[in-house]
Short mmCIF file of C-alpha atoms in Angstrom, two decimals:
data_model
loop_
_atom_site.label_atom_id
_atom_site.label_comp_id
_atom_site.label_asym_id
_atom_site.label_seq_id
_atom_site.Cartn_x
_atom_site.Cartn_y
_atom_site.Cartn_z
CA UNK A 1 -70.95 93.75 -41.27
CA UNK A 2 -69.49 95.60 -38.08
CA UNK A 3 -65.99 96.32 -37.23
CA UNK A 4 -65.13 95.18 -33.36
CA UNK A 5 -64.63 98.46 -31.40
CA UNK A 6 -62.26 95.97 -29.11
CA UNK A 7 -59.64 94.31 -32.12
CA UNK A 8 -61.26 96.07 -35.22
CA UNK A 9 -62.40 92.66 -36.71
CA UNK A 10 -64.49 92.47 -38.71
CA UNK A 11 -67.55 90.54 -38.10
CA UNK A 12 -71.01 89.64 -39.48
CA UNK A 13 -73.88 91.60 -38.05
CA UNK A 14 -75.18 87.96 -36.90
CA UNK A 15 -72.98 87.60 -34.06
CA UNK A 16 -73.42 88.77 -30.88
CA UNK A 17 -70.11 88.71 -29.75
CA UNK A 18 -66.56 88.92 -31.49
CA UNK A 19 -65.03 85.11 -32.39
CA UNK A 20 -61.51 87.14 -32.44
CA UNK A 21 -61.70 89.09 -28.26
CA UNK A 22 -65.44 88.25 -26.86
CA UNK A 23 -66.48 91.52 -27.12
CA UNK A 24 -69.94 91.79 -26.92
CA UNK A 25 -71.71 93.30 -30.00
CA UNK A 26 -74.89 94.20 -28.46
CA UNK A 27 -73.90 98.24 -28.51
CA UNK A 28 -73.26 99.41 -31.41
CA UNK A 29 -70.21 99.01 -33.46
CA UNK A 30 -68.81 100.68 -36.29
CA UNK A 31 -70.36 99.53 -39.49
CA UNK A 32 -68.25 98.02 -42.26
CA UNK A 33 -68.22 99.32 -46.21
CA UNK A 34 -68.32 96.24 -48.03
CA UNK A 35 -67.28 98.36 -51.61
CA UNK A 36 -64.09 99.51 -49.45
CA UNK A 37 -61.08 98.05 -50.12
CA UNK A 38 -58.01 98.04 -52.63
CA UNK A 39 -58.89 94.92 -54.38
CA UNK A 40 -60.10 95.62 -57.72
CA UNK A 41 -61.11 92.78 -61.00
CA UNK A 42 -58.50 91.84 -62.89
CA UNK A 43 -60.53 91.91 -65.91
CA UNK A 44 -62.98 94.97 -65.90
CA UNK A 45 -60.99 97.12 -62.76
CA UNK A 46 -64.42 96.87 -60.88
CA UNK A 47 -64.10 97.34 -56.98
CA UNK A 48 -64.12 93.51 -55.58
CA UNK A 49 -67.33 93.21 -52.78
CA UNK A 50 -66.09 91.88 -49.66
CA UNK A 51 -65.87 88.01 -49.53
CA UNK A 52 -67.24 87.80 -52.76
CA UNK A 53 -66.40 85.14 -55.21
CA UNK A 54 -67.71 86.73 -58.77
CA UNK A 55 -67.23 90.27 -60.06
CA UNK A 56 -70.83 92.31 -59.94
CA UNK A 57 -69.74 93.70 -63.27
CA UNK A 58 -68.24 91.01 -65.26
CA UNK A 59 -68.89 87.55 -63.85
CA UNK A 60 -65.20 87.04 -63.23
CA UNK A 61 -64.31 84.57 -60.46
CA UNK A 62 -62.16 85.59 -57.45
CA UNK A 63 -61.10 82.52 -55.89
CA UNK A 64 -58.69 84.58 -53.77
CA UNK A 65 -61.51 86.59 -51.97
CA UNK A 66 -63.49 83.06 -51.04
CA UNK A 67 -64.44 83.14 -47.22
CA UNK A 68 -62.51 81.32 -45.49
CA UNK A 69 -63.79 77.64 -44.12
CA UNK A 70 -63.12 75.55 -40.92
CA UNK A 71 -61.15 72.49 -40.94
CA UNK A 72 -63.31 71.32 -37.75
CA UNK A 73 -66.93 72.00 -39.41
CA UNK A 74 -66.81 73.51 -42.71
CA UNK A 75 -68.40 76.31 -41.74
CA UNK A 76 -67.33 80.10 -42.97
CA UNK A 77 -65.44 81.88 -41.31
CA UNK A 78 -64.90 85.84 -41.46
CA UNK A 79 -61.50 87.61 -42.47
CA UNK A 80 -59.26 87.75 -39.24
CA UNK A 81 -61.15 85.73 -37.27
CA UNK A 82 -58.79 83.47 -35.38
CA UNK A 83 -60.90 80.75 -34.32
CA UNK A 84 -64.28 79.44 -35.70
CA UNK A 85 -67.73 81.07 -33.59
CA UNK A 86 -69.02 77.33 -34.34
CA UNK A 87 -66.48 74.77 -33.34
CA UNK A 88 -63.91 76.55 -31.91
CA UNK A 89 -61.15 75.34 -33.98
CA UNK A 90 -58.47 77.59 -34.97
CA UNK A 91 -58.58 78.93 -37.97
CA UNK A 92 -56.28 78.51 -41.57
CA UNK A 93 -56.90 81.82 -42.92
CA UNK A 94 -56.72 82.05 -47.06
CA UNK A 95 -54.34 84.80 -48.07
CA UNK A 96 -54.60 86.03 -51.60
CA UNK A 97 -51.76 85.81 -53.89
CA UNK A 98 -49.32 88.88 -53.89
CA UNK A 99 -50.05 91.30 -56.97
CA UNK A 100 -46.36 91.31 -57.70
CA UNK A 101 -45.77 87.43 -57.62
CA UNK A 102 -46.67 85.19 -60.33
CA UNK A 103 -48.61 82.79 -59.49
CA UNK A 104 -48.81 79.02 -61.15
CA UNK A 105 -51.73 75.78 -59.85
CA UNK A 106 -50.71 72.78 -60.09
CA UNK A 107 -52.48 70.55 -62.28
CA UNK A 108 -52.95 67.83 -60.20
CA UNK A 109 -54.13 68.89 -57.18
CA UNK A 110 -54.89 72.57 -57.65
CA UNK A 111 -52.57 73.73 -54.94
CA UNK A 112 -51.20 77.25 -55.66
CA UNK A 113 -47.81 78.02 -55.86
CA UNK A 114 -46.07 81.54 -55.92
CA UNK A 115 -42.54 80.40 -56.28
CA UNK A 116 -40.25 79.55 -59.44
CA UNK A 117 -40.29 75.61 -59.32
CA UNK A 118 -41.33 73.18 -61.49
CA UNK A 119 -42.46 70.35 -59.20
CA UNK A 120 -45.23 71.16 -57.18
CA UNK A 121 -44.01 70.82 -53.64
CA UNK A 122 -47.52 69.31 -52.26
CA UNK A 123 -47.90 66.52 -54.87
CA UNK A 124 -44.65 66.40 -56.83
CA UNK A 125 -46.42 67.14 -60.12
CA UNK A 126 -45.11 68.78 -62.79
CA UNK A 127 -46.60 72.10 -63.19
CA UNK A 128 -46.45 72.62 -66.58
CA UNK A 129 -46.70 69.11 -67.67
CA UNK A 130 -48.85 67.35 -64.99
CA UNK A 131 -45.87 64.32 -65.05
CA UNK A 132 -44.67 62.93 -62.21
CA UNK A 133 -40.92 62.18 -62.16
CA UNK A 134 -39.31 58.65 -62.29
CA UNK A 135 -38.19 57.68 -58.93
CA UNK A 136 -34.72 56.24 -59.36
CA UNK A 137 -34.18 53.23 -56.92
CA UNK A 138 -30.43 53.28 -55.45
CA UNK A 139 -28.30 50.13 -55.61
CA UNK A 140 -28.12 50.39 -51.47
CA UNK A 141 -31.76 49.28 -51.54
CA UNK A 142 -31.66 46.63 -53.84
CA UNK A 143 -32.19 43.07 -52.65
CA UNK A 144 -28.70 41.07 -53.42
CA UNK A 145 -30.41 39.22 -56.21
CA UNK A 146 -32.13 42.24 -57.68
CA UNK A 147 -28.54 43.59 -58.42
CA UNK A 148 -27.04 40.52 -60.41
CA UNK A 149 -26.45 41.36 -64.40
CA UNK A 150 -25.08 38.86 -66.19
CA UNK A 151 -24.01 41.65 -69.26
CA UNK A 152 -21.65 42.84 -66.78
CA UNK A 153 -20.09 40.43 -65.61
CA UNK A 154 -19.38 37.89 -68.31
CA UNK A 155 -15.74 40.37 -69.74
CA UNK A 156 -14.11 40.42 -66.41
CA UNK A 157 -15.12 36.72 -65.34
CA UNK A 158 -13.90 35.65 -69.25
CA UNK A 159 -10.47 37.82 -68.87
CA UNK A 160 -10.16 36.91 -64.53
CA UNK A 161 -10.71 32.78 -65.77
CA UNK A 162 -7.90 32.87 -68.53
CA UNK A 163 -5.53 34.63 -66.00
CA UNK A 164 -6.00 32.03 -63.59
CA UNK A 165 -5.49 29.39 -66.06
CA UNK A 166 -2.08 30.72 -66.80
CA UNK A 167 -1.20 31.52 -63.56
CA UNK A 168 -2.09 27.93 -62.66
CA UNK A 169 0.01 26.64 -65.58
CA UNK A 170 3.15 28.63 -64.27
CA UNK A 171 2.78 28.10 -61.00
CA UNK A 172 2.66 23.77 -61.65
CA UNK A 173 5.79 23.99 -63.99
CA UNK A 174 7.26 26.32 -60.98
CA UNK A 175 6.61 23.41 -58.57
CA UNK A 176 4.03 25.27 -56.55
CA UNK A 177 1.92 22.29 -56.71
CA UNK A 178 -1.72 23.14 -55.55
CA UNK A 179 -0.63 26.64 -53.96
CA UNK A 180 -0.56 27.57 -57.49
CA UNK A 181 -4.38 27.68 -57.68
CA UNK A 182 -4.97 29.48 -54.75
CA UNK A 183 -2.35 32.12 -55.74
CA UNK A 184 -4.47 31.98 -59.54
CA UNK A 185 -7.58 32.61 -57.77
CA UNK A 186 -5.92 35.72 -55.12
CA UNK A 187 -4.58 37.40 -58.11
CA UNK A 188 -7.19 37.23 -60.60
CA UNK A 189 -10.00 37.19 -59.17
CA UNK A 190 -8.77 40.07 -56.46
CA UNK A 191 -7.94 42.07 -59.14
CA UNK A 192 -10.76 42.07 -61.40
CA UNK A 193 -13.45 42.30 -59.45
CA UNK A 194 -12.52 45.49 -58.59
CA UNK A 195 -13.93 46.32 -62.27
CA UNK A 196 -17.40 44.97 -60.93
CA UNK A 197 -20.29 47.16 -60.76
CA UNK A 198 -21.23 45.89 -57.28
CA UNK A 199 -20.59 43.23 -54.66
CA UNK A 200 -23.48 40.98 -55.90
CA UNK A 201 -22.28 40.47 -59.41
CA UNK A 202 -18.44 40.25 -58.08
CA UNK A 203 -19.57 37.04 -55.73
CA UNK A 204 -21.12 35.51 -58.88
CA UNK A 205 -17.90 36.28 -61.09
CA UNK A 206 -15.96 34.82 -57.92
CA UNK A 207 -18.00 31.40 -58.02
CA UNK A 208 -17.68 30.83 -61.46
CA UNK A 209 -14.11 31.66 -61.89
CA UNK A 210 -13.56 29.36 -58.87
CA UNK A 211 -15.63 26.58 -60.42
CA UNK A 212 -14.43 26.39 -63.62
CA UNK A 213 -10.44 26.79 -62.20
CA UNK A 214 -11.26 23.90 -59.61
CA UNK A 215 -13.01 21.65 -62.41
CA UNK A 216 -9.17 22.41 -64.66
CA UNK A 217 -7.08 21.64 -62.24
CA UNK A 218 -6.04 18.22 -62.73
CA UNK A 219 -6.09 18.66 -66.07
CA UNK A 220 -3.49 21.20 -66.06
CA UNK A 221 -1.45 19.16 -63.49
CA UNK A 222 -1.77 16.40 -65.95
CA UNK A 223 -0.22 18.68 -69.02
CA UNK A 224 2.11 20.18 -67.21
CA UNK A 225 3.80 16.83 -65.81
CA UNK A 226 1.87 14.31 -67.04
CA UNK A 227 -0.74 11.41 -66.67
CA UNK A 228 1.19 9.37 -64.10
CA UNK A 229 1.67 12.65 -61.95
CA UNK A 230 -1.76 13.60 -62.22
CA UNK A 231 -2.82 11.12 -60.69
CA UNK A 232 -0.27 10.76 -57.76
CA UNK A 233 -1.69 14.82 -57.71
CA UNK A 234 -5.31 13.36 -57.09
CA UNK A 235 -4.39 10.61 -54.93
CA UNK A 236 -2.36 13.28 -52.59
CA UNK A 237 -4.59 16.37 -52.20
CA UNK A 238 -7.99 15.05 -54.38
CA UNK A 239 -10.02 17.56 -55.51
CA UNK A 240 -10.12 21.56 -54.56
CA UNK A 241 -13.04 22.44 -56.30
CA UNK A 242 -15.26 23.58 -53.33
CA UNK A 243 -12.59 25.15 -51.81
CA UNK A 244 -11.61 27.15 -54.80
CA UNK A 245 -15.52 28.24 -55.16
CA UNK A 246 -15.21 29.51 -51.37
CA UNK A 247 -12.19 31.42 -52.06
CA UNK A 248 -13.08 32.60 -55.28
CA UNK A 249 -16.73 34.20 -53.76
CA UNK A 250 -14.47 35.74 -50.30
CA UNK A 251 -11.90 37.47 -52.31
CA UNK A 252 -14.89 38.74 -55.41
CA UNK A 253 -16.43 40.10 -52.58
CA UNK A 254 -13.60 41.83 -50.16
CA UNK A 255 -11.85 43.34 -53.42
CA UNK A 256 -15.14 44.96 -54.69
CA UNK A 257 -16.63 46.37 -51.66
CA UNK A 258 -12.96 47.61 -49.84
CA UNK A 259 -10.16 47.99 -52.43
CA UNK A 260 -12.00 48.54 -55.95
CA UNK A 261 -10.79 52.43 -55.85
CA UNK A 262 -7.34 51.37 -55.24
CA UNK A 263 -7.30 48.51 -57.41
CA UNK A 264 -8.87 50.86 -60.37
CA UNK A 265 -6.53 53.77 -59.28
CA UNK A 266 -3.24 51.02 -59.92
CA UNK A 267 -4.78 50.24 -63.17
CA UNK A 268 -5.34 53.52 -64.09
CA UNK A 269 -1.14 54.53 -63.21
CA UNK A 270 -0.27 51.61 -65.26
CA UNK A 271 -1.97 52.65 -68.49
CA UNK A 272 -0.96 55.73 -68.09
CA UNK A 273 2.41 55.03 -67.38
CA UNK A 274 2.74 52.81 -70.92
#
C-alpha cells in the first residue's frame, strides 16, 4: 500500500489514482508499513496487520479491523476512503470499538452496541436475554367492543340498579309520577359510572340499568299505589322502557368520559369525611 502525497490516504498499490482527492498515483508515493500501527491482539499482544481479520500469531479474529464494504457493490473499500473507486457510492466506514468502552452484540441481529442499555436499539432485543418485550396495547386504540369486561362492570351496574329502584319507589310515593325514573336513572347511573374503567363498559352498565328500571316500572307504580293506578299509569304515559335505555347509555357515557375525576374526588371527601 501507498500513502497519497495529496490527503495522506491510504491506498492499495492497484490504483492509479486516489478514490479520496484524484491524485494520480503514477509517481511515486510514500509506501505504507502494514505492521505499523497501535492496534495490538487482545489475546497474544501481537501487532494487528493492516485490514486483517485473524491474528498471524494466534488465529484470533478481529472483526473490528475487517475492510470496509460498499453498500452500492459490495466491493472493499480502503480505510479513509470516502467514496468507493468502483461505484462511486459514498462510503459507511467501520470504526472499531473504543478500548475504554465495553462493548455488548446483540443476539439477534449482531449489531454492536457500546452503550449501557439493555434493549438493543436496532432490533429491540434483549441483550442479555435475546427476549423481545411485550408490547402493551393502550385502551385509546382499542376498538369499542375490544374494551367491554363484563367482571367489571357487573358491582356498579348491581349497586347503580338497586339505587334506582329505590329512588323510583320514593319518588312514586312522593307523587313524582314518571319523573321519578328519569331522576333514578340521572342519579344512579351518573354517579356510578364514574367508577367504570372506561366509556365502553359504562354504556353497557347504562343499557342494562335502563332496561331492567324501564321493565320495573309499572310494577313499582303498581306497589306503591296499587293495581287500579297502575293501570290508569299505563293507560296515561305507557311504557318508558326505550327511553330509559337511551338515557341510561347518554348519561353512562357523559359521566365516565367528563366528570369521573370529580365524581370519584366527591366520593373520596365523603368517606373521608365519615
Amino acid at each position: 500500500m501507498v500513502k497519497c502525497s495529496r490527503c495522506g490516504v491510504e491506498v492499495a498499490d492497484s490504483f492509479d489514482m486516489c478514490p479520496n482527492c484524484g491524485n494520480s498515483l503514477a509517481e511515486p508515493q510514500e509506501p505504507v508499513n502494514e505492521t505499523s500501527g497501535d492496534l495490538t491482539c487482545s489475546n497474544c499482544g501481537a501487532p494487528i496487520m493492516d485490514n486483517a481479520d485473524f491474528c498471524s500469531e494466534c488465529g484470533t479474529k478481529f472483526e473490528q479491523n475487517a475492510s470496509n464494504r460498499c453498500e452500492g457493490c459490495g466491493s472493499e473499500v480502503p480505510e479513509g476512503v470516502l467514496f468507493c473507486p468502483t461505484c462511486g457510492t459514498k462510503v459507511k466506514q467501520v470504526q472499531p470499538p473504543k478500548a475504554s468502552e465495553q462493548v455488548h452484540i446483540c443476539r439477534n441481529c449482531g449489531f454492536q452496541i457500546e452503550e449501557e442499555v439493555t434493549f438493543c436499539p436496532e432490533c429491540g432485543v434483549n441483550i442479555f436475554t435475546g427476549e423481545k418485550p411485550e408490547i402493551q396495547t393502550s385502551n385509546k386504540n382499542q376498538g369499542f367492543v375490544d374494551k367491554i369486561n363484563l367482571s367489571k362492570i357487573i358491582k356498579p351496574t348491581v349497586v347503580a340498579l338497586v339505587v334506582s329502584i329505590l329512588l323510583s319507589i320514593i319518588g312514586v310515593w312522593l307523587g313524582l309520577s314518571w319523573v321519578s325514573f328519569i331522576i333514578a336513572i340521572l342519579i344512579s347511573v351518573g354517579f356510578f359510572a364514574g367508577f367504570i374503567d372506561n366509556e365502553a363498559n359504562a354504556v353497557v352498565s347504562g343499557f342494562f340499568v335502563g332496561l331492567v328500571l324501564g321493565l320495573f316500572e309499572n310494577p313499582i307504580i303498581e306497589l306503591v299505589w296499587g293495581s287500579f293506578a297502575a293501570g290508569v299509569y299505563e293507560w296515561v304515559y305507557g311504557g318508558q322502557i326505550i327511553f330509559l335505555i337511551i338515557l341510561g347509555v347518554i348519561i353512562a357515557y357523559v359521566s365516565n368520559i367528563y366528570l369521573k375525576k370529580n365524581i370519584q374526588e366527591i366520593a373520596g371527601n365523603f368517606l373521608s369525611w365519615l
